Short mmCIF file of C-alpha atoms in Angstrom, two decimals:
data_model
loop_
_atom_site.label_atom_id
_atom_site.label_comp_id
_atom_site.label_asym_id
_atom_site.label_seq_id
_atom_site.Cartn_x
_atom_site.Cartn_y
_atom_site.Cartn_z
CA MET A 1 13.96 -48.06 -18.09
CA GLY A 2 16.29 -47.92 -20.91
CA LEU A 3 18.26 -45.09 -22.47
CA LEU A 4 16.43 -44.42 -25.56
CA GLU A 5 12.84 -45.22 -23.34
CA GLU A 6 14.48 -42.51 -21.28
CA ALA A 7 15.60 -40.02 -24.65
CA LYS A 8 11.69 -40.29 -25.83
CA LYS A 9 10.80 -39.43 -22.09
CA VAL A 10 12.80 -35.89 -22.45
CA ALA A 11 12.09 -35.06 -26.18
CA ALA A 12 8.10 -35.67 -25.29
CA GLU A 13 8.81 -32.43 -23.30
CA PHE A 14 9.42 -30.77 -26.47
CA GLU A 15 5.76 -32.00 -28.08
CA TYR A 16 4.11 -28.68 -29.25
CA PRO A 17 1.00 -30.36 -30.04
CA PRO A 18 -2.26 -28.64 -32.08
CA ARG A 19 -4.23 -27.03 -29.42
CA ALA A 20 -1.27 -25.46 -28.12
CA VAL A 21 -0.56 -23.72 -32.10
CA ASN A 22 -3.95 -22.85 -31.84
CA ALA A 23 -3.35 -21.08 -28.82
CA GLY A 24 0.18 -19.51 -29.74
CA VAL A 25 -2.02 -18.09 -33.35
CA GLU A 26 -4.60 -16.71 -31.20
CA ALA A 27 -2.19 -14.88 -28.86
CA PHE A 28 0.17 -13.53 -31.66
CA LEU A 29 -2.61 -12.58 -33.06
CA ARG A 30 -3.34 -10.11 -30.00
CA GLU A 31 -0.12 -8.96 -29.70
CA MET A 32 0.07 -7.86 -33.61
CA ASP A 33 -3.24 -6.72 -32.72
CA GLU A 34 -1.84 -4.47 -29.54
CA GLY A 35 1.26 -3.25 -31.45
CA ARG A 36 -0.29 -1.66 -34.01
CA GLN A 37 -2.11 0.55 -32.00
CA SER A 38 0.20 1.03 -29.15
CA ALA A 39 3.78 3.23 -29.29
CA HIS A 40 4.48 1.02 -25.75
CA PRO A 41 2.79 -2.11 -26.41
CA SER A 42 3.39 -4.96 -23.80
CA GLY A 43 4.05 -7.53 -26.57
CA MET A 44 5.88 -7.18 -29.81
CA ALA A 45 6.71 -4.06 -30.88
CA MET A 46 5.27 -3.92 -34.52
CA ILE A 47 7.75 -0.99 -35.76
CA PRO A 48 6.75 0.63 -38.86
CA THR A 49 9.46 1.15 -41.17
CA TYR A 50 8.72 3.90 -43.30
CA VAL A 51 9.02 1.34 -46.04
CA THR A 52 5.86 1.69 -48.43
CA ALA A 53 6.40 -0.43 -51.59
CA VAL A 54 7.88 -3.61 -51.91
CA PRO A 55 10.22 -3.89 -55.44
CA ASN A 56 9.09 -5.96 -58.57
CA GLY A 57 12.55 -6.51 -60.33
CA THR A 58 13.64 -3.94 -62.68
CA GLU A 59 15.15 -1.95 -60.49
CA LYS A 60 18.52 -0.64 -61.34
CA GLY A 61 21.99 1.01 -59.74
CA LEU A 62 25.10 -0.20 -57.86
CA PHE A 63 24.57 0.58 -53.64
CA LEU A 64 26.36 -0.17 -50.81
CA ALA A 65 25.19 -1.78 -47.99
CA VAL A 66 26.03 -3.39 -44.20
CA ASP A 67 25.02 -5.68 -42.29
CA LEU A 68 25.34 -6.26 -38.50
CA GLY A 69 23.02 -9.52 -37.59
CA GLY A 70 25.17 -10.96 -35.20
CA THR A 71 27.97 -12.42 -34.60
CA ASN A 72 29.49 -10.96 -37.79
CA PHE A 73 29.65 -7.75 -39.97
CA ARG A 74 29.17 -8.12 -43.66
CA VAL A 75 29.85 -4.55 -45.47
CA CYS A 76 28.95 -5.48 -49.52
CA SER A 77 28.00 -3.70 -53.17
CA ILE A 78 24.93 -4.80 -54.92
CA GLN A 79 24.23 -4.55 -58.96
CA LEU A 80 20.90 -4.68 -59.29
CA HIS A 81 20.84 -5.45 -63.26
CA GLY A 82 16.47 -4.88 -63.61
CA ASN A 83 15.79 -8.22 -64.17
CA SER A 84 15.41 -9.86 -60.75
CA THR A 85 19.05 -10.75 -60.90
CA PHE A 86 21.79 -8.67 -59.19
CA THR A 87 25.94 -9.53 -58.72
CA LEU A 88 27.57 -9.04 -55.45
CA THR A 89 30.84 -8.36 -53.75
CA GLN A 90 30.97 -8.95 -50.06
CA SER A 91 33.21 -9.13 -47.14
CA LYS A 92 32.55 -10.41 -43.87
CA VAL A 93 34.41 -10.27 -40.45
CA ALA A 94 33.65 -11.77 -37.14
CA ILE A 95 32.86 -9.32 -34.39
CA PRO A 96 35.28 -9.30 -31.82
CA GLN A 97 33.53 -10.68 -28.69
CA GLU A 98 34.80 -7.92 -26.58
CA LEU A 99 33.08 -5.26 -28.77
CA MET A 100 29.73 -6.70 -27.92
CA VAL A 101 30.05 -5.86 -24.19
CA ALA A 102 30.58 -3.47 -21.83
CA PRO A 103 33.30 -2.13 -21.00
CA THR A 104 33.70 -1.26 -24.49
CA THR A 105 30.92 1.69 -25.45
CA SER A 106 28.91 1.49 -28.81
CA LYS A 107 31.59 4.15 -30.39
CA GLN A 108 34.24 2.10 -30.26
CA LEU A 109 32.05 -0.72 -31.60
CA PHE A 110 30.62 1.30 -34.30
CA ALA A 111 34.41 3.03 -34.73
CA PHE A 112 35.25 -1.06 -35.65
CA LEU A 113 32.64 -1.15 -38.35
CA ALA A 114 33.56 2.18 -40.24
CA LYS A 115 37.21 0.33 -40.67
CA GLN A 116 35.26 -2.21 -42.20
CA LEU A 117 33.82 -0.22 -44.60
CA GLU A 118 36.86 1.86 -45.13
CA SER A 119 39.00 -1.47 -46.07
CA PHE A 120 35.94 -2.96 -48.23
CA LEU A 121 36.14 0.30 -50.07
CA LYS A 122 40.09 0.98 -50.34
CA THR A 123 39.90 -3.08 -51.40
CA HIS A 124 37.20 -3.27 -53.92
CA HIS A 125 36.40 0.37 -55.30
CA ASN A 126 39.66 2.23 -54.73
CA GLU A 127 39.27 3.87 -58.08
CA HIS A 128 35.96 5.23 -57.37
CA PHE A 129 36.32 5.75 -53.42
CA GLU A 130 39.87 8.02 -53.87
CA LEU A 131 37.77 10.22 -57.12
CA ARG A 132 34.82 10.64 -54.66
CA HIS A 133 37.01 10.97 -51.57
CA LYS A 134 38.73 13.97 -53.39
CA LYS A 135 35.63 15.50 -54.31
CA SER A 136 33.68 14.88 -51.43
CA LEU A 137 36.63 16.99 -48.88
CA SER A 138 36.53 19.61 -51.70
CA GLY A 139 32.84 20.14 -50.63
CA GLU A 140 31.71 19.25 -54.39
CA GLY A 141 28.25 17.83 -53.38
CA GLY A 142 26.91 14.91 -51.97
CA GLU A 143 25.92 13.19 -55.04
CA HIS A 144 29.51 11.87 -54.86
CA PHE A 145 28.95 9.80 -52.30
CA PHE A 146 28.11 6.15 -51.80
CA LYS A 147 24.63 5.64 -50.70
CA LEU A 148 24.14 2.70 -47.99
CA GLY A 149 21.28 0.55 -46.73
CA PHE A 150 22.28 -0.56 -42.76
CA THR A 151 20.75 -3.73 -42.21
CA PHE A 152 20.68 -3.49 -38.32
CA SER A 153 18.72 -6.68 -36.90
CA PHE A 154 18.08 -5.36 -33.56
CA PRO A 155 15.13 -3.94 -32.05
CA VAL A 156 14.73 0.01 -32.53
CA GLU A 157 12.10 2.86 -32.96
CA GLN A 158 12.28 3.97 -36.53
CA VAL A 159 11.14 7.26 -36.95
CA GLY A 160 12.56 7.58 -40.55
CA ILE A 161 13.50 5.75 -43.45
CA ASN A 162 17.47 6.17 -42.05
CA LYS A 163 16.72 7.42 -38.68
CA GLY A 164 15.85 5.26 -35.73
CA TYR A 165 16.67 4.62 -31.96
CA LEU A 166 17.97 1.14 -30.43
CA MET A 167 15.21 0.08 -28.06
CA ARG A 168 17.35 -3.01 -26.67
CA TRP A 169 20.49 -4.80 -27.86
CA THR A 170 19.56 -9.29 -28.26
CA LYS A 171 22.02 -11.93 -29.50
CA GLY A 172 24.65 -11.47 -26.68
CA TYR A 173 25.24 -7.73 -27.16
CA ASP A 174 25.01 -5.67 -24.10
CA LEU A 175 25.92 -1.60 -24.39
CA LYS A 176 24.10 -0.22 -22.63
CA ASP A 177 25.21 3.12 -23.20
CA ALA A 178 23.78 2.73 -27.47
CA ILE A 179 20.31 2.35 -25.83
CA GLY A 180 18.26 5.47 -26.65
CA LYS A 181 20.32 6.59 -29.32
CA ASP A 182 20.35 7.13 -33.27
CA ILE A 183 21.70 4.27 -35.08
CA CYS A 184 22.23 5.28 -38.36
CA ALA A 185 23.40 8.88 -36.62
CA LEU A 186 26.47 6.47 -34.35
CA LEU A 187 27.68 4.53 -38.19
CA GLN A 188 27.74 7.83 -39.72
CA ASP A 189 29.10 10.12 -36.94
CA GLU A 190 32.42 7.08 -37.59
CA ILE A 191 32.14 7.08 -41.36
CA ASP A 192 32.46 10.97 -41.21
CA ALA A 193 35.32 10.29 -38.57
CA LEU A 194 37.67 8.26 -41.16
CA GLY A 195 36.15 11.08 -44.20
CA LEU A 196 34.43 8.50 -46.11
CA PRO A 197 32.49 9.38 -48.80
CA VAL A 198 29.16 7.18 -47.84
CA LYS A 199 26.11 8.62 -46.66
CA VAL A 200 23.61 6.11 -44.85
CA ALA A 201 20.77 6.28 -46.64
CA ALA A 202 18.49 3.73 -45.35
CA LEU A 203 17.87 1.46 -41.74
CA VAL A 204 17.11 -1.84 -42.70
CA ASN A 205 16.19 -4.60 -40.49
CA ASP A 206 17.56 -7.64 -41.91
CA THR A 207 14.33 -9.46 -42.09
CA VAL A 208 12.88 -6.24 -44.11
CA GLY A 209 15.96 -7.01 -46.19
CA THR A 210 14.38 -10.48 -46.72
CA LEU A 211 11.10 -9.32 -47.51
CA MET A 212 12.88 -6.74 -50.20
CA ALA A 213 14.85 -9.00 -51.53
CA ARG A 214 12.40 -11.87 -52.10
CA SER A 215 10.38 -9.86 -53.87
CA TYR A 216 12.90 -8.66 -56.41
CA THR A 217 13.91 -12.18 -57.40
CA SER A 218 10.04 -14.32 -56.63
CA PRO A 219 8.74 -15.58 -59.86
CA GLY A 220 5.28 -14.57 -61.15
CA LYS A 221 3.28 -11.81 -60.44
CA THR A 222 2.27 -11.78 -56.99
CA GLY A 223 4.20 -9.81 -54.21
CA THR A 224 5.62 -10.84 -51.43
CA LEU A 225 4.24 -10.84 -47.95
CA LEU A 226 6.16 -11.74 -45.36
CA GLY A 227 10.18 -11.95 -44.57
CA GLY A 228 11.12 -14.17 -42.12
CA ILE A 229 14.50 -14.88 -40.41
CA PHE A 230 15.28 -18.55 -39.15
CA GLY A 231 18.47 -18.59 -38.10
CA THR A 232 21.20 -17.75 -35.55
CA GLY A 233 17.78 -15.03 -34.39
CA THR A 234 14.31 -15.52 -35.54
CA ASN A 235 11.67 -12.22 -36.78
CA GLY A 236 9.25 -11.13 -39.43
CA ALA A 237 8.58 -8.65 -40.70
CA TYR A 238 5.54 -7.87 -43.48
CA VAL A 239 2.99 -5.54 -45.92
CA GLU A 240 0.49 -3.92 -43.63
CA LYS A 241 -2.31 -1.68 -44.59
CA LEU A 242 -1.34 1.89 -43.32
CA SER A 243 -4.76 1.93 -42.36
CA LYS A 244 -4.46 -0.65 -39.53
CA ILE A 245 -1.04 1.18 -38.07
CA THR A 246 -3.02 3.24 -35.92
CA LYS A 247 0.75 4.24 -33.74
CA ILE A 248 2.01 6.10 -36.67
CA SER A 249 -0.11 8.86 -36.04
CA GLU A 250 2.20 9.57 -32.64
CA TYR A 251 5.55 10.01 -34.65
CA THR A 252 4.97 13.28 -35.16
CA GLU A 253 8.46 13.82 -36.94
CA ALA A 254 7.46 11.04 -39.45
CA GLU A 255 7.87 11.52 -42.96
CA TYR A 256 6.99 8.77 -45.56
CA ASP A 257 5.14 8.14 -48.69
CA ARG A 258 1.40 7.40 -47.78
CA SER A 259 0.48 7.05 -51.65
CA THR A 260 0.38 3.29 -51.42
CA GLY A 261 -1.93 2.82 -48.65
CA GLU A 262 0.76 0.49 -47.11
CA MET A 263 3.77 0.13 -44.69
CA ILE A 264 6.00 -3.06 -43.93
CA VAL A 265 6.00 -3.38 -40.24
CA ASN A 266 8.75 -5.09 -38.72
CA THR A 267 7.01 -7.66 -35.71
CA GLU A 268 10.11 -8.27 -33.82
CA TRP A 269 8.39 -11.36 -33.12
CA GLY A 270 11.67 -12.92 -30.80
CA GLY A 271 9.90 -11.16 -28.23
CA PHE A 272 6.09 -12.56 -28.60
CA ASP A 273 4.72 -13.59 -25.00
CA ASN A 274 7.45 -13.01 -22.69
CA GLY A 275 5.23 -13.44 -19.85
CA LEU A 276 5.17 -17.43 -21.24
CA ARG A 277 0.88 -17.31 -21.31
CA VAL A 278 1.39 -19.58 -24.30
CA LEU A 279 4.55 -20.53 -25.09
CA PRO A 280 6.22 -24.01 -24.23
CA ASN A 281 8.41 -24.07 -21.03
CA SER A 282 10.86 -26.98 -19.96
CA PRO A 283 13.27 -27.08 -17.60
CA TYR A 284 15.61 -26.81 -20.59
CA ASP A 285 14.26 -23.54 -21.54
CA GLU A 286 14.50 -22.18 -17.70
CA GLY A 287 17.72 -22.84 -17.11
CA LEU A 288 18.84 -21.40 -20.46
CA ASP A 289 17.21 -18.08 -19.58
CA LYS A 290 18.62 -17.89 -16.66
CA GLU A 291 21.74 -17.51 -17.64
CA SER A 292 21.37 -15.19 -20.94
CA VAL A 293 22.09 -11.81 -20.51
CA ASN A 294 18.42 -10.63 -21.10
CA GLN A 295 16.52 -12.66 -19.09
CA GLY A 296 12.54 -12.89 -19.23
CA MET A 297 13.33 -11.05 -22.54
CA GLN A 298 13.26 -12.69 -26.23
CA MET A 299 10.99 -15.98 -24.76
CA PHE A 300 10.08 -16.76 -28.57
CA GLU A 301 13.49 -16.30 -30.17
CA LYS A 302 15.05 -18.52 -27.40
CA ARG A 303 13.12 -21.65 -28.72
CA VAL A 304 12.96 -21.31 -32.07
CA SER A 305 16.46 -19.52 -33.19
CA GLY A 306 19.66 -21.07 -34.03
CA MET A 307 21.60 -18.97 -31.38
CA PHE A 308 19.65 -21.40 -28.37
CA LEU A 309 19.13 -24.63 -29.91
CA GLY A 310 22.28 -25.59 -29.27
CA GLU A 311 22.47 -24.82 -25.53
CA ILE A 312 18.40 -26.54 -25.17
CA LEU A 313 20.41 -29.61 -26.10
CA ARG A 314 23.25 -29.51 -24.32
CA ARG A 315 21.08 -29.29 -21.66
CA ALA A 316 19.07 -32.10 -22.47
CA ILE A 317 22.03 -34.52 -23.16
CA LEU A 318 23.45 -33.68 -19.93
CA ALA A 319 19.89 -34.38 -17.95
CA LEU A 320 20.52 -37.70 -19.83
CA VAL A 321 24.37 -38.19 -18.74
CA HIS A 322 23.00 -37.54 -15.26
CA SER A 323 20.53 -39.65 -15.19
CA PRO A 324 21.25 -42.81 -13.84
CA GLU A 325 18.11 -44.80 -15.41
CA ALA A 326 19.75 -43.47 -18.67
CA ARG A 327 23.29 -43.41 -18.26
CA LEU A 328 23.94 -41.69 -22.01
CA PHE A 329 27.66 -42.33 -22.71
CA GLY A 330 28.15 -44.01 -19.52
CA GLY A 331 25.89 -47.30 -20.11
CA GLU A 332 26.78 -50.79 -20.60
CA ALA A 333 26.35 -50.33 -24.33
CA SER A 334 28.47 -47.45 -24.18
CA SER A 335 31.24 -48.61 -22.06
CA SER A 336 31.47 -51.82 -24.74
CA SER A 337 30.70 -49.52 -27.85
CA ASP A 338 30.59 -50.45 -31.59
CA LEU A 339 34.26 -49.46 -31.36
CA GLY A 340 35.08 -51.86 -28.68
CA SER A 341 36.34 -48.70 -26.61
CA THR A 342 35.71 -47.32 -23.74
CA THR A 343 33.23 -44.21 -24.17
CA TYR A 344 33.95 -41.20 -22.36
CA ILE A 345 33.05 -37.36 -22.57
CA ALA A 346 36.86 -35.32 -22.44
CA ASP A 347 37.09 -32.46 -20.38
CA TYR A 348 37.46 -29.99 -22.80
CA SER A 349 34.11 -31.38 -24.62
CA PRO A 350 31.63 -28.23 -25.30
CA LEU A 351 29.06 -30.10 -23.28
CA HIS A 352 30.93 -28.70 -20.16
CA LYS A 353 30.50 -25.28 -21.30
CA ILE A 354 27.56 -23.21 -21.83
CA TRP A 355 26.40 -22.24 -25.42
CA GLY A 356 28.85 -24.63 -26.36
CA ILE A 357 26.90 -26.63 -29.21
CA ASP A 358 26.56 -24.87 -32.10
CA THR A 359 23.45 -25.51 -33.97
CA SER A 360 25.03 -26.78 -37.16
CA PHE A 361 25.70 -29.88 -34.88
CA LEU A 362 21.93 -30.39 -34.58
CA SER A 363 21.88 -30.30 -38.59
CA ILE A 364 24.26 -32.97 -39.07
CA VAL A 365 22.27 -35.14 -36.60
CA GLN A 366 19.63 -34.59 -38.18
CA GLY A 367 19.85 -35.40 -41.96
CA ASP A 368 22.10 -38.38 -40.67
CA LYS A 369 20.32 -41.26 -42.66
CA THR A 370 23.23 -43.72 -42.58
CA PRO A 371 23.56 -47.31 -41.10
CA ASN A 372 23.78 -47.26 -36.96
CA LEU A 373 24.51 -43.22 -37.70
CA VAL A 374 28.27 -43.08 -38.14
CA VAL A 375 27.61 -39.50 -39.04
CA THR A 376 26.14 -38.77 -35.62
CA LYS A 377 28.88 -40.92 -33.70
CA LYS A 378 31.91 -39.17 -35.76
CA ALA A 379 30.37 -35.35 -34.89
CA LEU A 380 29.88 -36.34 -31.80
CA ASP A 381 33.63 -37.29 -31.31
CA GLU A 382 35.07 -34.36 -33.39
CA ASP A 383 32.46 -31.65 -32.29
CA LEU A 384 31.38 -32.63 -28.85
CA GLY A 385 34.64 -34.66 -27.60
CA VAL A 386 32.80 -38.09 -26.96
CA SER A 387 34.70 -41.02 -27.82
CA ALA A 388 33.66 -44.04 -29.14
CA ALA A 389 29.56 -42.96 -28.50
CA SER A 390 27.58 -46.12 -28.92
CA THR A 391 24.79 -46.48 -31.54
CA GLU A 392 22.22 -46.19 -28.70
CA ASP A 393 23.55 -43.42 -27.97
CA ALA A 394 23.82 -41.66 -31.46
CA LYS A 395 19.74 -42.71 -31.33
CA ALA A 396 19.25 -41.20 -28.27
CA VAL A 397 20.79 -37.19 -29.39
CA LYS A 398 19.28 -38.24 -32.35
CA GLU A 399 15.96 -38.33 -30.49
CA LEU A 400 16.52 -34.97 -28.98
CA VAL A 401 18.33 -33.12 -31.96
CA ALA A 402 14.66 -33.97 -33.65
CA ALA A 403 12.47 -32.74 -30.70
CA ILE A 404 13.96 -29.44 -30.17
CA GLY A 405 13.96 -29.00 -33.74
CA LYS A 406 10.30 -30.00 -34.64
CA ARG A 407 9.20 -28.01 -31.97
CA SER A 408 11.08 -24.98 -33.26
CA ALA A 409 9.91 -25.02 -36.86
CA ARG A 410 5.84 -25.31 -35.30
CA LEU A 411 6.46 -22.52 -33.43
CA GLY A 412 7.72 -20.77 -36.66
CA ALA A 413 3.84 -21.97 -37.87
CA VAL A 414 2.68 -19.87 -35.31
CA ALA A 415 4.09 -16.50 -36.47
CA ILE A 416 3.62 -17.11 -40.11
CA GLY A 417 0.49 -18.24 -39.67
CA ALA A 418 -0.85 -15.70 -37.68
CA VAL A 419 0.75 -12.94 -40.13
CA VAL A 420 -0.89 -14.85 -42.71
CA LEU A 421 -4.40 -14.84 -41.09
CA ALA A 422 -4.04 -11.33 -39.53
CA THR A 423 -3.82 -9.92 -43.09
CA GLY A 424 -6.58 -11.42 -44.59
CA ARG A 425 -4.47 -13.15 -47.31
CA LEU A 426 -6.05 -16.20 -48.21
CA THR A 427 -9.53 -14.30 -48.11
CA GLU A 428 -8.98 -12.41 -50.97
CA ALA A 429 -9.98 -13.20 -54.03
CA SER A 430 -6.34 -12.93 -55.61
CA THR A 431 -3.43 -11.68 -53.79
CA LYS A 432 -1.88 -7.97 -54.22
CA PRO A 433 0.38 -8.13 -57.63
CA LYS A 434 4.01 -6.94 -57.31
CA PRO A 435 3.94 -2.80 -58.03
CA SER A 436 4.52 -1.09 -61.42
CA SER A 437 7.82 0.45 -61.60
CA ASP A 438 9.86 3.13 -64.15
CA ASN A 439 13.08 1.10 -64.23
CA THR A 440 14.72 3.97 -62.96
CA GLU A 441 17.88 3.79 -63.39
CA HIS A 442 21.04 5.13 -61.16
CA PRO A 443 24.08 3.99 -63.36
CA GLU A 444 25.89 7.08 -63.24
CA ASP A 445 25.56 7.80 -59.52
CA PHE A 446 27.83 4.67 -58.58
CA GLY A 447 30.31 3.99 -61.28
CA THR A 448 31.08 0.92 -62.76
CA LEU A 449 31.40 -2.29 -61.07
CA THR A 450 34.08 -4.75 -61.70
CA ALA A 451 35.16 -8.33 -60.96
CA THR A 452 37.66 -8.62 -58.42
CA SER A 453 39.15 -11.81 -56.03
CA ALA A 454 36.14 -10.76 -53.62
CA THR A 455 33.06 -13.60 -53.33
CA VAL A 456 30.76 -12.36 -56.88
CA VAL A 457 26.87 -13.71 -56.48
CA GLU A 458 25.09 -13.98 -59.86
CA SER A 459 21.64 -15.05 -58.09
CA LYS A 460 17.74 -15.63 -59.52
CA ALA A 461 14.61 -16.32 -57.77
CA SER A 462 14.74 -19.52 -59.55
CA ALA A 463 17.80 -20.61 -57.68
CA ALA A 464 16.09 -19.73 -54.37
CA SER A 465 13.39 -22.48 -53.25
CA LEU A 466 13.91 -24.19 -50.23
CA VAL A 467 15.14 -27.99 -49.81
CA GLY A 468 12.73 -30.33 -51.40
CA GLN A 469 10.25 -28.35 -52.59
CA THR A 470 10.12 -26.49 -56.13
CA ASP A 471 9.91 -22.26 -55.58
CA GLY A 472 5.65 -22.86 -55.23
CA PRO A 473 3.14 -24.60 -53.09
CA THR A 474 4.15 -28.15 -51.75
CA SER A 475 1.39 -30.53 -53.59
CA GLY A 476 0.73 -31.85 -56.70
CA ALA A 477 -2.50 -30.16 -57.38
CA ALA A 478 -2.88 -27.21 -59.52
CA VAL A 479 -2.82 -23.64 -57.53
CA ASP A 480 -4.03 -20.54 -59.39
CA PRO A 481 -0.86 -18.48 -59.51
CA GLU A 482 -2.62 -15.14 -58.16
CA SER A 483 -3.92 -16.94 -55.16
CA VAL A 484 -0.08 -17.75 -54.02
CA VAL A 485 0.74 -16.15 -50.57
CA ASP A 486 4.60 -15.75 -51.25
CA ILE A 487 6.95 -15.60 -48.05
CA GLY A 488 10.69 -15.16 -48.42
CA LEU A 489 12.74 -16.95 -45.97
CA ASP A 490 16.23 -17.08 -45.14
CA GLY A 491 18.54 -18.36 -41.98
CA SER A 492 20.62 -21.66 -41.02
CA LEU A 493 17.62 -23.37 -39.69
CA VAL A 494 14.86 -23.20 -42.63
CA GLU A 495 18.35 -23.71 -44.92
CA PHE A 496 19.84 -26.41 -43.20
CA PHE A 497 18.51 -28.34 -40.65
CA PRO A 498 16.45 -31.32 -42.84
CA GLY A 499 12.76 -31.58 -42.27
CA PHE A 500 12.23 -27.42 -40.82
CA GLU A 501 9.86 -26.84 -43.82
CA ASP A 502 7.59 -30.18 -43.70
CA TYR A 503 7.52 -29.38 -39.78
CA MET A 504 6.03 -25.75 -40.39
CA ARG A 505 3.61 -27.13 -43.18
CA GLU A 506 2.24 -29.35 -40.86
CA ALA A 507 1.72 -27.01 -38.02
CA LEU A 508 -0.36 -24.80 -40.63
CA ARG A 509 -2.30 -27.43 -41.73
CA GLU A 510 -3.53 -28.24 -38.28
CA ILE A 511 -4.30 -24.08 -37.94
CA PRO A 512 -8.07 -24.42 -38.86
CA ASP A 513 -8.42 -21.05 -40.58
CA ILE A 514 -5.49 -22.37 -42.72
CA GLY A 515 -5.93 -25.79 -43.06
CA GLU A 516 -4.59 -27.80 -46.04
CA GLU A 517 -6.46 -25.77 -48.68
CA GLY A 518 -4.80 -22.94 -47.44
CA GLU A 519 -1.21 -24.56 -46.70
CA LYS A 520 -1.21 -25.39 -50.35
CA ARG A 521 -1.42 -21.50 -51.69
CA ILE A 522 1.62 -20.53 -49.19
CA ARG A 523 5.09 -20.61 -51.09
CA PHE A 524 7.95 -20.64 -49.41
CA GLY A 525 11.54 -19.42 -51.16
CA ILE A 526 15.04 -18.48 -49.74
CA ALA A 527 15.82 -14.92 -50.34
CA LYS A 528 19.69 -14.99 -50.84
CA ASP A 529 21.91 -12.50 -49.14
CA GLY A 530 18.62 -10.92 -48.46
CA SER A 531 20.17 -8.39 -46.01
CA GLY A 532 22.95 -7.07 -48.57
CA VAL A 533 20.14 -7.24 -51.70
CA GLY A 534 17.59 -5.56 -49.68
CA ALA A 535 19.38 -2.77 -47.83
CA ALA A 536 20.34 -1.90 -51.12
CA LEU A 537 16.78 -2.02 -52.69
CA ILE A 538 15.71 0.49 -49.66
CA ALA A 539 18.63 2.60 -50.10
CA LEU A 540 17.20 2.46 -53.70
CA THR A 541 14.30 3.92 -52.53
CA ALA A 542 15.77 6.47 -50.50
CA VAL A 543 18.10 8.37 -53.61
CA ASP A 544 14.44 7.99 -55.06
#
């Protein structure tokens, strides 16, 4: 049997057929139901966020936001213009690896974050920073403080708009002394230690921010139902009826607005089915989990998110490299490669290193439409240290990439489909309209944003749709605008992995209670800078 046949055998181990999709949806619905009722569910956490309304695009003001979403820390200021647009100024810094794990303490990590905030304020808002700094030190009152939304993309037991206790770390972090502590207080303590005129006004999961940002920028009158992240990690937050979140009565210290009858719930769907009752489980998944810092946890995320797909691919590639039948990068076709040179894997190749392959490599290969896959060969050479790969080698790698990416997208459809069904949006006469707003402004509180050398981005909803689709349902058939189910998405997979949305939509159509007609009503839109503008919008809610 040749290399391509062997590659197809390995790729087949990643197949996720319609019956598995539907079994996944049923199990997901069960975990959602348990999570809404139990403060300590065995499955998804289903965390109340205390955010009880979504924006409608008319909100105004200048706010700060910081975002700890994984390997990077972002600081930004956001000017909301009140017409579904915003201007953002930002800086980003990589988190040093040594600050993510012991023996580093949480105090050291949060002190590093506070220093980045101080540097940003001095660089981009120095005049306002100095003025407020002096007034805050003189004790003139909290009105001189910058209000900040803190996007924190890890499982938190949230008990208020700006109070939440860390449940566990994900995405490679492992600072045990932070478990059970109030994340906002940890950051506020280090901000106060530097004497910064900043108040942590809202704690925001990045997925909640994506939902808020999408609702602020989305076209039409339909309110956004769900915000989903498919990037370094994966998670979803959606609008739920308060009456269905029965466990909230157990949080006696919680304060929130009950008038809307709704609340955004952070599902923490990365932890769906940790017991592997319905999730697919290949030898490559098993090997990855054994090498992870949170073995047996976040099993859904480990099959879907960008942080893990590269490692799954690395293990699948090595299976073909070591297979006597396949001999990837070492068979006759490779040794007499297209370039007339011997194919070999360099000693420094990321193939030899756990977590060595970045998910961007998968996007490059998936998008390669060139004759003889010259782009893939170049990526193998430059990114993986594989010299003079043959066309057959490249085709084998592309076979694996497509299978791994497709499984990720179809699993994503399980989560999205389950949320759509759980909320009954497809069975309602029309979807919930955007809420009205009093268009309250807060410009005097925050000064004037001035242009600097930082990145300044004007974002409009019309520029924020997924590749290959206008900002509406994929179909030539007419869809009643009021029946649209609006979903905001963010992350490198939905933005850069070719065909990811198509794979998701294919799986959604295979769910009987959604089908072709229901899938047409689902509108996906990219929520750009969701963790920044979303955090700002929730900080605005906290200010109000």
